[in-house]
Short mmCIF file of C-alpha atoms in Angstrom, two decimals:
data_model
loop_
_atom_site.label_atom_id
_atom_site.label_comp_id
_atom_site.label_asym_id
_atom_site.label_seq_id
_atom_site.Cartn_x
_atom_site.Cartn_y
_atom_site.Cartn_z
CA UNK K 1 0.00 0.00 0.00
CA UNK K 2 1.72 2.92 -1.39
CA UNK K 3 1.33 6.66 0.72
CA UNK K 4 -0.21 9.50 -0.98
CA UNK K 5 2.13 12.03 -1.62
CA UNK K 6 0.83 14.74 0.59
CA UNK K 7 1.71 12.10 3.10
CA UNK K 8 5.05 12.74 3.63
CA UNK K 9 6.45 16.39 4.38
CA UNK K 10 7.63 17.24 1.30
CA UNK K 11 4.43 16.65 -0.09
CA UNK K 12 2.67 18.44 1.89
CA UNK K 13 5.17 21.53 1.28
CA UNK K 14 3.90 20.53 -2.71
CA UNK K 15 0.50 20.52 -1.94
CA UNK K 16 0.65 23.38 -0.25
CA UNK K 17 3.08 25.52 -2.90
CA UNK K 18 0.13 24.51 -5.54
CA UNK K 19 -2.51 25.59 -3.14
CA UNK K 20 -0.37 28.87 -2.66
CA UNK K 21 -0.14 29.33 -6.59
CA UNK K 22 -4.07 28.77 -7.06
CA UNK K 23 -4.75 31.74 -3.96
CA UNK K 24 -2.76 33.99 -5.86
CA UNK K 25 -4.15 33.95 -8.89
CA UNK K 26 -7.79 33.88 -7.22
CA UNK K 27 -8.00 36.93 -5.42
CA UNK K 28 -8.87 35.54 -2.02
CA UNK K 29 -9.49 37.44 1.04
CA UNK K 30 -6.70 38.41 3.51
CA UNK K 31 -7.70 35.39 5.98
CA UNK K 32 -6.95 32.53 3.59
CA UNK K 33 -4.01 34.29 2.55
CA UNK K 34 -3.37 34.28 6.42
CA UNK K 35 -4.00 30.87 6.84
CA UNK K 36 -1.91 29.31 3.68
CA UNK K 37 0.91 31.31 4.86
CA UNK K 38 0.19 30.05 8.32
CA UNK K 39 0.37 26.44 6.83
CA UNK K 40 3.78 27.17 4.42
CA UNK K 41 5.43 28.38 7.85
CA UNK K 42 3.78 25.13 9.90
CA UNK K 43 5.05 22.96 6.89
CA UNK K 44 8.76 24.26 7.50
CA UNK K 45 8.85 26.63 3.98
CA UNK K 46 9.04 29.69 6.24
CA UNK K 47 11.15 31.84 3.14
CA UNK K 48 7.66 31.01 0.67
CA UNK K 49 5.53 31.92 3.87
CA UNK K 50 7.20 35.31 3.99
CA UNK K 51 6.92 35.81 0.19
CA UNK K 52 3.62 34.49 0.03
CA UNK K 53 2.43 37.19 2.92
CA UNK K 54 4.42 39.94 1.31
CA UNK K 55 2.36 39.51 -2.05
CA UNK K 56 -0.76 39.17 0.25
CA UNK K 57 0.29 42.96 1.82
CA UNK K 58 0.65 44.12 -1.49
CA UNK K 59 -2.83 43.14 -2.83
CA UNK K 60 -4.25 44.19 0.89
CA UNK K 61 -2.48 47.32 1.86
CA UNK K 62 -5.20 48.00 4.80
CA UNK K 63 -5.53 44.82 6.07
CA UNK K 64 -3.76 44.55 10.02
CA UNK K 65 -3.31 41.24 10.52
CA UNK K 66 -1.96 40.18 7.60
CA UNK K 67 1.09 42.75 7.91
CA UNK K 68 1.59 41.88 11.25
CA UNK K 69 2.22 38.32 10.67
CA UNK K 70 4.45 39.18 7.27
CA UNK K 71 6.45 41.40 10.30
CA UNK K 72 6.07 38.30 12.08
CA UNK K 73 7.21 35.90 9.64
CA UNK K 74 10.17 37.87 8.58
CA UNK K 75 11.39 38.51 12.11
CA UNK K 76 11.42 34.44 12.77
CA UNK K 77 12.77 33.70 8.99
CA UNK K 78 15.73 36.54 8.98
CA UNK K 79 16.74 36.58 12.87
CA UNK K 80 15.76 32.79 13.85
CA UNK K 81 15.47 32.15 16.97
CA UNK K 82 18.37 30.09 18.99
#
């Protein structure tokens, strides 16, 4: 009995890079975009999280939460913690 792909962590990171990709190019509101980028981070892509909120601030200049976590996610991708 083989696994499905999103089985394993890497694909999980794929499913969630495709799901990324489809959010994108659909418009969605700032909380998906919150929670895919939650999900990328969970999934250990935390650079693609960051990237992923950025474009989110971008197409949501007014939205709170969503630049506090890109602050968020950049602090914990470019200083890591110890």
């Amino acid at each position: 009995d083989q696994p499905r792909t999103a089985d394993t962590p890497a694909g999980i990171r794929e499913e969630l890079a495709t799901l990324a990709k489809a959010a994108r190019a659909g418009g969605q509101p700032p909380v998906t975009l919150l929670l895919i980028g939650n999900a990328l981070a969970a999934s250990g892509d935390g650079r693609r999280a960051m990237a992923f909120l950025e474009e989110g601030c971008e197409r949501h200049p007014g939205d709170f939460w969503l630049h506090v976590r890109t602050g968020e996610m950049a602090a914990l991708v470019l200083d890591p913690p110890d």
